[in-house]
Every structure is written in C-alpha cells, then in structure tokens.
Short mmCIF file of C-alpha atoms and ligand atoms in Angstrom, two decimals:
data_model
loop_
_atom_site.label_atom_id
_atom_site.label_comp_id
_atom_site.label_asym_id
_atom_site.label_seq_id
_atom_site.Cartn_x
_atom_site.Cartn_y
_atom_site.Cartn_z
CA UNK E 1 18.39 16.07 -17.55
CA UNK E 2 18.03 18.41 -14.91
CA UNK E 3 13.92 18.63 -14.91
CA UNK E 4 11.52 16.07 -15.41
CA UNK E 5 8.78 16.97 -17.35
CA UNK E 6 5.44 15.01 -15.56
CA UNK E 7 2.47 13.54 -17.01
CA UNK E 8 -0.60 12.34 -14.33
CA UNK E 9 -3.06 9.69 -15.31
CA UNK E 10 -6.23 10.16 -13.79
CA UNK E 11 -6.78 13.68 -12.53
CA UNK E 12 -10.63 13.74 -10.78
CA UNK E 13 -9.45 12.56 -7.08
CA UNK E 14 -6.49 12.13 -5.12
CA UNK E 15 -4.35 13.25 -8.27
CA UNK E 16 -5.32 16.91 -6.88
CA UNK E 17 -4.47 16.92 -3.62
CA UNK E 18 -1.00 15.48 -5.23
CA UNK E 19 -0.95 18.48 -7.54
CA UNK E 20 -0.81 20.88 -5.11
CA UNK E 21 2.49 20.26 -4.02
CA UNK E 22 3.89 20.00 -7.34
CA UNK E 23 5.13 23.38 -7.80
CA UNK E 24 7.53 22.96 -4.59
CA UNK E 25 9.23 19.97 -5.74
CA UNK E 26 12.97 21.06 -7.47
CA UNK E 27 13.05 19.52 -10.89
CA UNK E 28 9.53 18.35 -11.50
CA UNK E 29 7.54 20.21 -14.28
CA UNK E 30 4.10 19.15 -14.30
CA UNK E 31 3.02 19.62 -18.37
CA UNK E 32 0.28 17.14 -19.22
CA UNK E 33 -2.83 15.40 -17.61
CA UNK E 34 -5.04 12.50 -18.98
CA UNK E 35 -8.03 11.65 -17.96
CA UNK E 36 -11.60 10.11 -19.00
CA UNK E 37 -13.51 12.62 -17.75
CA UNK E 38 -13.57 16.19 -19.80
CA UNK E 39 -15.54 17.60 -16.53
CA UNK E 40 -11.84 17.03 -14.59
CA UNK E 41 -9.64 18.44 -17.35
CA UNK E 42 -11.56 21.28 -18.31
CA UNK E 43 -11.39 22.07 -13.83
CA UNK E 44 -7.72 21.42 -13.99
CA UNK E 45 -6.99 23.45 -17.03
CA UNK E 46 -8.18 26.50 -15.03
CA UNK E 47 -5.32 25.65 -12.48
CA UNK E 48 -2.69 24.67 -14.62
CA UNK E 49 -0.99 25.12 -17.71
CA UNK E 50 -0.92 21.87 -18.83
CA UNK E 51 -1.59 20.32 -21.85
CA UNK E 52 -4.61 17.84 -21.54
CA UNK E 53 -5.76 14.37 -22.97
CA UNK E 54 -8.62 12.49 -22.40
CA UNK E 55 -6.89 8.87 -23.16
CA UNK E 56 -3.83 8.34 -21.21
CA UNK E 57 -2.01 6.80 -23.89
CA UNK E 58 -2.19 9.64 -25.95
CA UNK E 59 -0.64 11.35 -23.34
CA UNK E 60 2.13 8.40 -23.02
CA UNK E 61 2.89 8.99 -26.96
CA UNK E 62 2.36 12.96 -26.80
CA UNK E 63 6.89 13.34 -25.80
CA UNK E 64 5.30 15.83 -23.37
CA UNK E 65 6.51 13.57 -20.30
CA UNK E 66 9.54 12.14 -19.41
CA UNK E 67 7.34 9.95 -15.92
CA UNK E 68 3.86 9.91 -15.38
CA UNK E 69 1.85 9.25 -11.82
CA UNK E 70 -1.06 7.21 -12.55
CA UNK E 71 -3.71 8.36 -10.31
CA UNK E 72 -6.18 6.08 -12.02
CA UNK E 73 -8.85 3.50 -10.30
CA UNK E 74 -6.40 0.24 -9.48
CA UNK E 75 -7.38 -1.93 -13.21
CA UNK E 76 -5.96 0.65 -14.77
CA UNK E 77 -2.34 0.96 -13.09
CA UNK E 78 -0.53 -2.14 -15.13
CA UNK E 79 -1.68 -1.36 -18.48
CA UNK E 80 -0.74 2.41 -18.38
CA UNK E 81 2.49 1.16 -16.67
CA UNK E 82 3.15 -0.97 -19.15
CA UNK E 83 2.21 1.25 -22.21
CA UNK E 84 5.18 3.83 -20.41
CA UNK E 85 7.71 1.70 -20.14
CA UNK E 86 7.33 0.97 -23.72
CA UNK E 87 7.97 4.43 -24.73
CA UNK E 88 11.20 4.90 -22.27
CA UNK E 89 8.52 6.51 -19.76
CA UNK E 90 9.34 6.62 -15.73
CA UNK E 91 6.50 5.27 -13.79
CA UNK E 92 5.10 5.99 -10.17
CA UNK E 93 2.02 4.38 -9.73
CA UNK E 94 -0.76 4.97 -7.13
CA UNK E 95 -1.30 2.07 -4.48
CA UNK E 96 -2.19 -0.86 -5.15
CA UNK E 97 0.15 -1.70 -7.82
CA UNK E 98 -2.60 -3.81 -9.36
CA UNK E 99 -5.05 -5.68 -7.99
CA UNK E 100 -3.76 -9.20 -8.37
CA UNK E 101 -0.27 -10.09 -7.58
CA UNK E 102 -0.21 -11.37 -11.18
CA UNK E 103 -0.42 -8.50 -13.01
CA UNK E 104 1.40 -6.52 -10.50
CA UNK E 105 4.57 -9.24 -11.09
CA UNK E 106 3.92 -8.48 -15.09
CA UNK E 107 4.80 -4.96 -14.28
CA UNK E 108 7.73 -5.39 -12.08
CA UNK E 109 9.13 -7.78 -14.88
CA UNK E 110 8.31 -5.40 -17.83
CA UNK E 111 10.69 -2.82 -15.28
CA UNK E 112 13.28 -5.20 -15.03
CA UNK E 113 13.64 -5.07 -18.82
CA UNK E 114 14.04 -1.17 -18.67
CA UNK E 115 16.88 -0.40 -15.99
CA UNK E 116 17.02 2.67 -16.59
CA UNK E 117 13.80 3.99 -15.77
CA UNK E 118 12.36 4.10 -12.10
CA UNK E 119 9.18 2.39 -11.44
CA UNK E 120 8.34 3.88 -7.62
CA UNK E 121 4.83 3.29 -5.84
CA UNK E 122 2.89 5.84 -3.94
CA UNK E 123 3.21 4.04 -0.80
CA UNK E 124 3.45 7.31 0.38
CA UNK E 125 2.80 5.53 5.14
CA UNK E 126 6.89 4.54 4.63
CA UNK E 127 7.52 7.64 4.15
CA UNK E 128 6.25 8.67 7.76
CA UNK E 129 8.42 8.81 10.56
CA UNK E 130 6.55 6.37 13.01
CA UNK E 131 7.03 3.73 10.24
CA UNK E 132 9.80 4.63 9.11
CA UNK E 133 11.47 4.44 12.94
CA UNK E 134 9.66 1.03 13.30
CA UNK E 135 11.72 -0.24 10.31
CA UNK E 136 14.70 0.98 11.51
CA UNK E 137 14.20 -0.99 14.63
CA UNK E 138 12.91 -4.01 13.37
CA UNK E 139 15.76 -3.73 11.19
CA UNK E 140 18.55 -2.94 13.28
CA UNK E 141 17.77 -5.93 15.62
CA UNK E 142 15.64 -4.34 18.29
CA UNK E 143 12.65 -7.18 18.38
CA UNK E 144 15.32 -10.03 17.43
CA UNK E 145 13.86 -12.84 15.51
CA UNK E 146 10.26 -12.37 15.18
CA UNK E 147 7.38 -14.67 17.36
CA UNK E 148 4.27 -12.50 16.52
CA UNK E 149 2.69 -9.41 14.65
CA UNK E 150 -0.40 -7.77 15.30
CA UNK E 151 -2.10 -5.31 13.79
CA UNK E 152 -5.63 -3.95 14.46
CA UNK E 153 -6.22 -1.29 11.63
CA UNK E 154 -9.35 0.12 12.54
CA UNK E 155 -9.18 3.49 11.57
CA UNK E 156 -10.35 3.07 7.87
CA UNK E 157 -14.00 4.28 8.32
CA UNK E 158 -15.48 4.51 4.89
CA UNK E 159 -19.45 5.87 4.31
CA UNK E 160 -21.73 4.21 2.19
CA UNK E 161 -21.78 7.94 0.37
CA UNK E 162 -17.78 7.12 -0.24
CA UNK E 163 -18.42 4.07 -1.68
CA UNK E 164 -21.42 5.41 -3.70
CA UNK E 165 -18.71 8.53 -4.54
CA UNK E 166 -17.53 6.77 -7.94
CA UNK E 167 -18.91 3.99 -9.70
CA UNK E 168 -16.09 1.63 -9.46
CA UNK E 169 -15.52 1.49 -6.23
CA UNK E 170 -16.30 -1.51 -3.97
CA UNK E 171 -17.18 -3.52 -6.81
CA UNK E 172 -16.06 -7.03 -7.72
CA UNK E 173 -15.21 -5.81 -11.79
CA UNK E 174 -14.50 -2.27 -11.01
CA UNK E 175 -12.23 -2.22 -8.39
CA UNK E 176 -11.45 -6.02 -7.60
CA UNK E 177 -12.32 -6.11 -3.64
CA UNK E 178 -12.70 -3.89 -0.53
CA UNK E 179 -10.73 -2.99 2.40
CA UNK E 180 -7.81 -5.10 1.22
CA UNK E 181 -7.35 -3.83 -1.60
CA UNK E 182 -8.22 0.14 -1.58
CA UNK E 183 -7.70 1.04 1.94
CA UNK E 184 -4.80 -1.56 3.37
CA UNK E 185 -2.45 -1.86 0.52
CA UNK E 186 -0.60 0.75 3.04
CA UNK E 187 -0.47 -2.21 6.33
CA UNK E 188 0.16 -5.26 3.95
CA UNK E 189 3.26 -3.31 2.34
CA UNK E 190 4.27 -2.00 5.75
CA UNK E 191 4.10 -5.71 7.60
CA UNK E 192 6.04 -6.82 4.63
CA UNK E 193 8.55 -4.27 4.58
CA UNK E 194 9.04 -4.75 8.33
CA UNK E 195 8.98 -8.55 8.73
CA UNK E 196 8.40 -10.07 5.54
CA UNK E 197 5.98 -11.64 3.88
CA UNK E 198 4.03 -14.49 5.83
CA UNK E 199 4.35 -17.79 3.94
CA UNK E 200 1.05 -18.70 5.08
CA UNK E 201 -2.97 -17.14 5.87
CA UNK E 202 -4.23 -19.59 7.94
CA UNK E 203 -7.57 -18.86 8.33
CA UNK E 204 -9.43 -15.38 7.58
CA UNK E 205 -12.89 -14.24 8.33
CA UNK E 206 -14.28 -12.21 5.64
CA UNK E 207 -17.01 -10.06 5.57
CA UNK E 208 -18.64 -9.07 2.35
CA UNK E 209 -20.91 -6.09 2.66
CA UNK E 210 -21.41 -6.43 5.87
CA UNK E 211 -21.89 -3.04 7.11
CA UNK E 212 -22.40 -1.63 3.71
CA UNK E 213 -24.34 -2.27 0.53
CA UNK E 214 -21.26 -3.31 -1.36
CA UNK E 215 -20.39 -6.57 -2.91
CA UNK E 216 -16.58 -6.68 -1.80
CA UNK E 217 -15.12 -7.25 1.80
CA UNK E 218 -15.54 -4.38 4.36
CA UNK E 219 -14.36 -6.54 7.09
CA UNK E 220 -11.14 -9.26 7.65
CA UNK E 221 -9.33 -11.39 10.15
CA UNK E 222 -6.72 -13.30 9.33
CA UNK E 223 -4.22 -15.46 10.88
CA UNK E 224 -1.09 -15.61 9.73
CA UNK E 225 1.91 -17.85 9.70
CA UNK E 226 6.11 -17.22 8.78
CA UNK E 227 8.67 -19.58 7.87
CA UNK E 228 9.87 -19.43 10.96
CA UNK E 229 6.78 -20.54 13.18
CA UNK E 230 6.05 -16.75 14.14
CA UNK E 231 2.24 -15.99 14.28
CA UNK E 232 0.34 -12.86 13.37
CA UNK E 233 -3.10 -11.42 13.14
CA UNK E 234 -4.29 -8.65 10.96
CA UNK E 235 -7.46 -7.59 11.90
CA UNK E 236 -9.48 -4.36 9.42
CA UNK E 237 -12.47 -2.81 8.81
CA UNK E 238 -14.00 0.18 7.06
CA UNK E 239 -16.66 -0.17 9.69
CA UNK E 240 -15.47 0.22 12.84
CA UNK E 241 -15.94 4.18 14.02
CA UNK E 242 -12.37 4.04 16.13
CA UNK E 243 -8.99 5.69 15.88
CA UNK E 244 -7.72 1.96 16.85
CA UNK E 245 -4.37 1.10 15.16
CA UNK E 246 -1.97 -0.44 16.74
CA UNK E 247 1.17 -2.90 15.76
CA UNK E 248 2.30 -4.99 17.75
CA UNK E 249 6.08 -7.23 16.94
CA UNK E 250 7.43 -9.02 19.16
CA UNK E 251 10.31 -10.94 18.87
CA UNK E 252 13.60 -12.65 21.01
CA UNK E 253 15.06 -9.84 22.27
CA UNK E 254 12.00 -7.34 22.58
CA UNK E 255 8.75 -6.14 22.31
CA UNK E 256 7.66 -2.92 19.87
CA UNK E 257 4.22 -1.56 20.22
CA UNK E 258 3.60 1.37 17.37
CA UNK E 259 0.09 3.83 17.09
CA UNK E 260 -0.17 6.84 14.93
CA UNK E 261 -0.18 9.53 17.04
CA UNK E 262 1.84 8.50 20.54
CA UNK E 263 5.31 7.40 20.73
CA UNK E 264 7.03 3.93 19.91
CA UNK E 265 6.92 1.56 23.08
CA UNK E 266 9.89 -0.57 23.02
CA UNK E 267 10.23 -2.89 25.68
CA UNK E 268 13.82 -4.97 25.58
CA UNK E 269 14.11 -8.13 27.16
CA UNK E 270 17.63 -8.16 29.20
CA UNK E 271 17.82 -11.73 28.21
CA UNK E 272 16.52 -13.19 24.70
CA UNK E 273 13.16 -15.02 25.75
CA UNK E 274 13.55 -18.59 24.25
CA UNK E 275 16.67 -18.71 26.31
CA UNK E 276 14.81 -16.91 29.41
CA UNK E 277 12.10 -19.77 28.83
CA UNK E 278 14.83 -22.57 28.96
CA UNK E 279 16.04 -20.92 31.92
CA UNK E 280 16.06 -22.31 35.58
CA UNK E 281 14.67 -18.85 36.49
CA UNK E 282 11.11 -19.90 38.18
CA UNK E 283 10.28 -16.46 38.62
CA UNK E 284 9.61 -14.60 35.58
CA UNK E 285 10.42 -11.21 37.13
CA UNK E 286 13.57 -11.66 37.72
CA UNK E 287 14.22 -12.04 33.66
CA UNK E 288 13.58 -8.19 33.74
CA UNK E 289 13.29 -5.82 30.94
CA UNK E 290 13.49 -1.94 29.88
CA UNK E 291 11.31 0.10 28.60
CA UNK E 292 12.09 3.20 26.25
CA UNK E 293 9.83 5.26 24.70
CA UNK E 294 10.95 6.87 21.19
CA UNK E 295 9.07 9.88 19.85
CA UNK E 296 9.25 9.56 16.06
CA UNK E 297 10.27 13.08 14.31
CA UNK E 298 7.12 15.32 13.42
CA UNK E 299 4.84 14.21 10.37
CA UNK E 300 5.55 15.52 6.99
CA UNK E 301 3.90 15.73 4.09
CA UNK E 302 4.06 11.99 3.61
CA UNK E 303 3.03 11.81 -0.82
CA UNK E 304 4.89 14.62 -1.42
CA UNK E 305 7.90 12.37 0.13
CA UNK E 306 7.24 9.97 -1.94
CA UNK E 307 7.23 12.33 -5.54
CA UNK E 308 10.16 13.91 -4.39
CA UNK E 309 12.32 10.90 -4.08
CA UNK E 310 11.03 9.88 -7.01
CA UNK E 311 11.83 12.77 -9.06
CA UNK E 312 15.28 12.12 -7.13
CA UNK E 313 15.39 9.16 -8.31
CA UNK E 314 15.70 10.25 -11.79
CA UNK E 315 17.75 12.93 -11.38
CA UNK E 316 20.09 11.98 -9.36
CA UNK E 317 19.79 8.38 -8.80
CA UNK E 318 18.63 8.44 -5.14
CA UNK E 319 17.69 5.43 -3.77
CA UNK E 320 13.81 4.80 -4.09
CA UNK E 321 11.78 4.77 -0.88
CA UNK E 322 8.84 2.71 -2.16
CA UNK E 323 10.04 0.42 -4.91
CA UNK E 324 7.29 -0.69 -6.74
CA UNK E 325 8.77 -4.21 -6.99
CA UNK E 326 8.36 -4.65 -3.66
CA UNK E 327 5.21 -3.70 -3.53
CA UNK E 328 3.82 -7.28 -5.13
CA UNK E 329 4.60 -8.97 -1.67
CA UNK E 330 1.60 -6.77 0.11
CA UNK E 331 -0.87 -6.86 -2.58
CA UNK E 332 -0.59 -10.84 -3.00
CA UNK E 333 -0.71 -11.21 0.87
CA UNK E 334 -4.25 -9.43 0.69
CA UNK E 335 -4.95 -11.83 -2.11
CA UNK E 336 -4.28 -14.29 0.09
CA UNK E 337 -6.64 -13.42 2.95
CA UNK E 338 -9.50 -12.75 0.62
CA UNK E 339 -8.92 -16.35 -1.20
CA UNK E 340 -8.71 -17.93 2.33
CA UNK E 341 -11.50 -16.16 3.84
CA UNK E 342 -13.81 -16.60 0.64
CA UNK E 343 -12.76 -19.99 0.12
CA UNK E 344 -12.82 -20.74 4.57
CA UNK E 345 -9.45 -22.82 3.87
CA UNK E 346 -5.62 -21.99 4.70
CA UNK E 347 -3.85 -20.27 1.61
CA UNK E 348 0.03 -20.61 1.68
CA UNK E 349 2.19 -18.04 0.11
CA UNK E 350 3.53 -17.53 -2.64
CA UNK E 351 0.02 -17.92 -4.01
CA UNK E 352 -1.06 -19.35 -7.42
CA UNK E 353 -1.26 -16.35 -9.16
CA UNK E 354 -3.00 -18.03 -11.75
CA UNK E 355 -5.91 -19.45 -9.84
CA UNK E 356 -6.45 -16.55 -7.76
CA UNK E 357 -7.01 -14.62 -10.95
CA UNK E 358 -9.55 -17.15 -12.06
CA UNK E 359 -11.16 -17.05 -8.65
CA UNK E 360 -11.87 -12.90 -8.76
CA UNK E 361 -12.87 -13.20 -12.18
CA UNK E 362 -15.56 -16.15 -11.06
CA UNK E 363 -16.64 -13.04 -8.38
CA UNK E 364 -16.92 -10.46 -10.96
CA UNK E 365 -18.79 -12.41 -13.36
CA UNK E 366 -21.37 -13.90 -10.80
CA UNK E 367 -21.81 -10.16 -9.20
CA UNK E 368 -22.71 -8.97 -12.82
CA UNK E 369 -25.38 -11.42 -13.49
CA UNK E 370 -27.33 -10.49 -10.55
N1 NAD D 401 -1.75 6.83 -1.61
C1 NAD D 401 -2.89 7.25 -1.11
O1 NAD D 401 -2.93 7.73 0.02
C2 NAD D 401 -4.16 7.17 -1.93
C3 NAD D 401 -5.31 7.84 -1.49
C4 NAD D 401 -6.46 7.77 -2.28
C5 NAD D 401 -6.45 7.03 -3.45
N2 NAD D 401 -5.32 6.36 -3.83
C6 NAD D 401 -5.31 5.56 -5.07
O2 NAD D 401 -5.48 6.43 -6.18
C7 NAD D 401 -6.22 5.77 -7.20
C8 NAD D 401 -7.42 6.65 -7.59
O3 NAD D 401 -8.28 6.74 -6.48
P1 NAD D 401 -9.25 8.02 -6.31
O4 NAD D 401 -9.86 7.88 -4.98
O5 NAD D 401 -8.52 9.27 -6.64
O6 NAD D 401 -10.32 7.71 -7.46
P2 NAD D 401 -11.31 8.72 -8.16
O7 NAD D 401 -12.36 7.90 -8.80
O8 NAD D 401 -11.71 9.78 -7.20
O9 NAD D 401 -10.40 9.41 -9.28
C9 NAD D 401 -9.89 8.66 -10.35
C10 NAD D 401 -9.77 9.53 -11.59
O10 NAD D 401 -9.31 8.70 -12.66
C11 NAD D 401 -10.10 8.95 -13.82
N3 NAD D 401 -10.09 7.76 -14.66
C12 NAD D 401 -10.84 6.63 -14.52
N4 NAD D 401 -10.50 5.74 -15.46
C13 NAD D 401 -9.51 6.31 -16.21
C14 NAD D 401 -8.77 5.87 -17.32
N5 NAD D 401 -8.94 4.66 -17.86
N6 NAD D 401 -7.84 6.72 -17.85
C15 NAD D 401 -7.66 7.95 -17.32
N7 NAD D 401 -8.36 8.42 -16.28
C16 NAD D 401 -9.26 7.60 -15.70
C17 NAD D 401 -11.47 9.31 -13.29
O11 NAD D 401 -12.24 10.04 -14.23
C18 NAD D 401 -11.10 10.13 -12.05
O12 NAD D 401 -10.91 11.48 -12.39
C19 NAD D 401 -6.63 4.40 -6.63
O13 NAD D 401 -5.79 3.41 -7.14
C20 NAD D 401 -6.45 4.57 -5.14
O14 NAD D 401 -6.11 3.36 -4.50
C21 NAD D 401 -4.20 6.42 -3.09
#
C-alpha cells in the first residue's frame, strides 16, 4: 500500500479544522465523510471531492477507506471503532477514547484481536514539544522517583454559548460529564504518560454546574495517591478566566516545573533528597542544587502530528505516538475523580468498571426525568 485512502466520522466541528491539513500529509487520500447532519456534508462536498454518507457505517462497509478518524461526539467513538475493526478498518479516534474506561478497554481488546491494524488516538498535546521534552525528562531520570505532581489546568475557559453550541454537550446522556471528560482527557493522558497512573483519588471536590447552567462538572480537585506514597493534585475548571497551567513533578533527584508558553524549569538536587533528609546536614543550603532552564523546540502543528504518524503507522510501521491503548489509563483516572467527588469518598484505581458504568447511567437517567 503506498496511500491510505481516509474515511472521517463526524464532519460538523473539529473534523474541519483536521481537514485542512489533509492535503499536506504524504500518503493520505481523504475519499469519504459520514456524518448525521446533511447541512455538514452538503458544506464539505463544496470543499472536497469526497464521497459522502450520512450513517457512518455505511461509510465503514462502502471499501472507500482503508482508516477512518472519528470526529464524532465521545458515545459514539467505541461503536464506530468497533464496527471498523470488523471490516479490517484502521482506526484513529478523537479524544476521549470513550467515556467510561469500560468501553474504552472493549475497544483496546477488540484491537488486540486485529494486529495488524493501528488503532491511534488524537491525543494530538504529546505531540508538542513542551510535553514531549517533559517526558523525555521524566523519563530519562531527571526528577528520580516521583514524591508529588501538580497540575493547575486553568486555561479551559468554556462559555455558556459553547456549551449551548451542540446539543450534546455538557450533558449527563449526551456527552457523559464535563471538564473531565471533554476538555482534560489531554492532562489525565499526559500525567499518565509521564508518571503513571495514580492507584488512588483520594478525595475530589466536584462542582456540577457551578458556573454554568449545565448538569455535568465544570469544576474538580482531586487528590491523588501512587503506589509508591507520592502525592498529587489536579486542580481544573472551565471557569476560571486565566492562562494558569502549570505542572509541577518533583521527585529524588529534582524538581521540573512545565507552562505552555515559557521554558522548562528544572531544578536538580546535587544530592537525592530522602538521602539529603537523612543527612547530618542541619543546614539545608548547603544540600545545594542547579537550575537549568530548557526551551522546548517551537510549536507545530500538534493534530496534524498526530495524523501523520498515524498514516506512518500504516505505511511504514512507525511507531505510534498516541496509542490508543494507552489512552484507557487517563480516561478511567477522570472516572475516578468524578466517582470520588460525586460519591465524597476515596476511589482506588483500577476502578470497577462495572459500577462506575452503573453509577453514570443512575446520572443520566435522573437528569432526564427532571
Ligand atoms: N483533540 C482535540 O484537540 C479536540 C478538539 C475538539 C474536539 N475534540 C473531540 O472531537 C469530538 C467531536 O467534538 P466537536 O467539538 O467537533 O463536536 P461537534 O458537535 O462540533 O461536531 C461533531 C460532528 O459529529 C456529527 N455527528 C454526531 N453524531 C454522529 C453520528 N452518530 N455519526 C456521524 N456523525 C455524527 C455531528 O453532526 C457534528 O457534525 C469529541 O469527541 C471531542 O472530544 C477533540
């Protein structure tokens, strides 16, 4: 194969400012679109020469694709996943993968039946290069083993015109939560990817429609806990007018302080800290550390990153960026702060998928019969 001939679910929104790039991606051939709305298609027609469905899985069964990018509201991502990897379809799916860690685990299974074909997410913030350094770091043993992450996100400003922008948003049936689940699928993958997951939320604060007339969360704090005893706090809003987002690791051998928009502070210790602590040194100056600062390379086009690797991917077998497998981690750790803050009681990881399904479901059902 030396082209792969594209299919994308779900054309009305973000799917466009996707398209645009298409055209400057080597092997990609963008041929059909699905989507409910005839208003979007008929638009998109006029742009592109594409043939057009209005039920995705017509599309799926149409052998005009070889991969689709579902572009779809989040219920919609596993069964269109699913329905492609039936027909020997490649998958990259928007974030979230789903909106429980259930259904997003039915997916990643379902791919583990079909090797062959790549099943990428649109996690399209590990594709930049402040995160991307920040894993390299984290990685490469920079922080040493970890004591704490923080990370105040509030930079997700949403309207109550957005939210009124599309019927299924910020609803309880439609779209399955808030803040957790549309805006910070990006910071739960990324803390993942960097530390790993947290085997426990301790406690979360949850605000639901707080500063909005929504039914779903547009405000969390949570506390978090790892294996190891390290802390964290993840702190997000889509209320909070501020460019504020800042992560925080810190770990043995250093501190790492990354914003969008200013360079990485990294702040080694000269001697690991628990051993520092157990020292005989009264005087914590004398412990002593360095600071370097590390300007991450200029931003890219961060999605299109994402597409091209995964047109890469199956063309040449590169190595994905954004697994989708890996993406379950993030999307149950928001589970697990809206459970815990919802239900005011600690929530350990890995979750009961099961019960956490029943619990949104409970949500959906009582926000309908109002
Ligand atoms: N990676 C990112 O940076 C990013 C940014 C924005 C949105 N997203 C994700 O993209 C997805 C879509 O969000 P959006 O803001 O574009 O939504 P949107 O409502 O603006 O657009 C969704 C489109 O899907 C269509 N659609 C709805 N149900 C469908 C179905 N069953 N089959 C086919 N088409 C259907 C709608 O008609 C609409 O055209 C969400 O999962 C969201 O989380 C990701």
């Amino acid at each position: 194969m030396d082209e792969v001939r594209l299919g994308v679910i779900g054309c009305g929104g973000m799917a466009q400012v996707h398209m645009r790039y298409f055209d400057s991606i080597a092997g990609l051939k963008f041929t059909a679109a699905a989507d409910v709305d005839e208003q979007s298609l008929e638009k998109l027609k006029q742009q592109y020469e594409v043939r057009t469905f209005t039920d995705g899985y017509e599309l799926i069964n149409s052998g005009e694709v070889d991969a689709v990018f579902i572009a779809t509201p989040h219920y919609f991502h596993p069964p269109y996943t699913l329905a492609a990897f039936e027909k020997g379809i490649h998958v990259l799916t928007e974030k979230p993968l789903a909106v429980t860690a259930k259904a997003a685990q039915e997916m990643v299974d379902a791919a583990a039946k079909r090797p062959e074909l790549v099943f990428a997410a649109m996690f399209n913030q590990r594709a930049t290069p402040l995160w991307r350094e920040v894993k390299r770091l984290v990685a490469t043993g920079e922080v040493g083993e970890l004591m704490r992450v923080s990370w105040t996100i509030q930079s997700w400003c949403r309207t109550q015109a957005y939210y009124d922008s599309g019927g299924w948003r910020a609803t309880w049936k439609g779209e399955g939560g808030g803040v957790l689940i549309n805006q910070c699928p990006h910071n739960l993958d990324l803390l993942c990817w960097f530390v790993g997951q947290p085997t426990r939320v301790a406690a979360a604060q949850v605000g639901l429609g707080k500063y909005h007339h929504i039914e779903v969360e547009d405000e969390v704090n949570a506390l978090l806990e790892f294996e190891n005893g390290a802390t964290g706090t993840f702190s997000t809003s889509t209320s909070e007018y501020s460019d504020i987002n800042r992560l925080e690791i810190v770990g043995d051998n250093g501190t790492l302080i990354a914003e969008p928009g200013k360079p990485i502070t990294l702040m080694r210790n000269n001697v690991p800290v628990r051993a520092f602590l157990m020292g005989d040194d009264r005087l914590r100056d004398r412990q002593g550390k360095t600071h370097v600062s590390i300007d991450p390379e200029k931003e890219g086009n961060s999605h299109r990153a994402i597409m091209e690797n995964f047109i890469n991917a199956i063309l040449h077998e590169d190595e994905l960026i954004a697994p989708a497998a890996e993406g379950v981690s993030g999307l149950e750790l928001g589970n697990a702060m809206l459970l815990s803050g919802l239900k005011q009681q600690p929530v350990d990881l890995p979750t009961d998928r099961d019960a956490f399904d029943d619990f949104l479901s409970g949500l959906a059902e009582r926000a309908m019969a109002k």
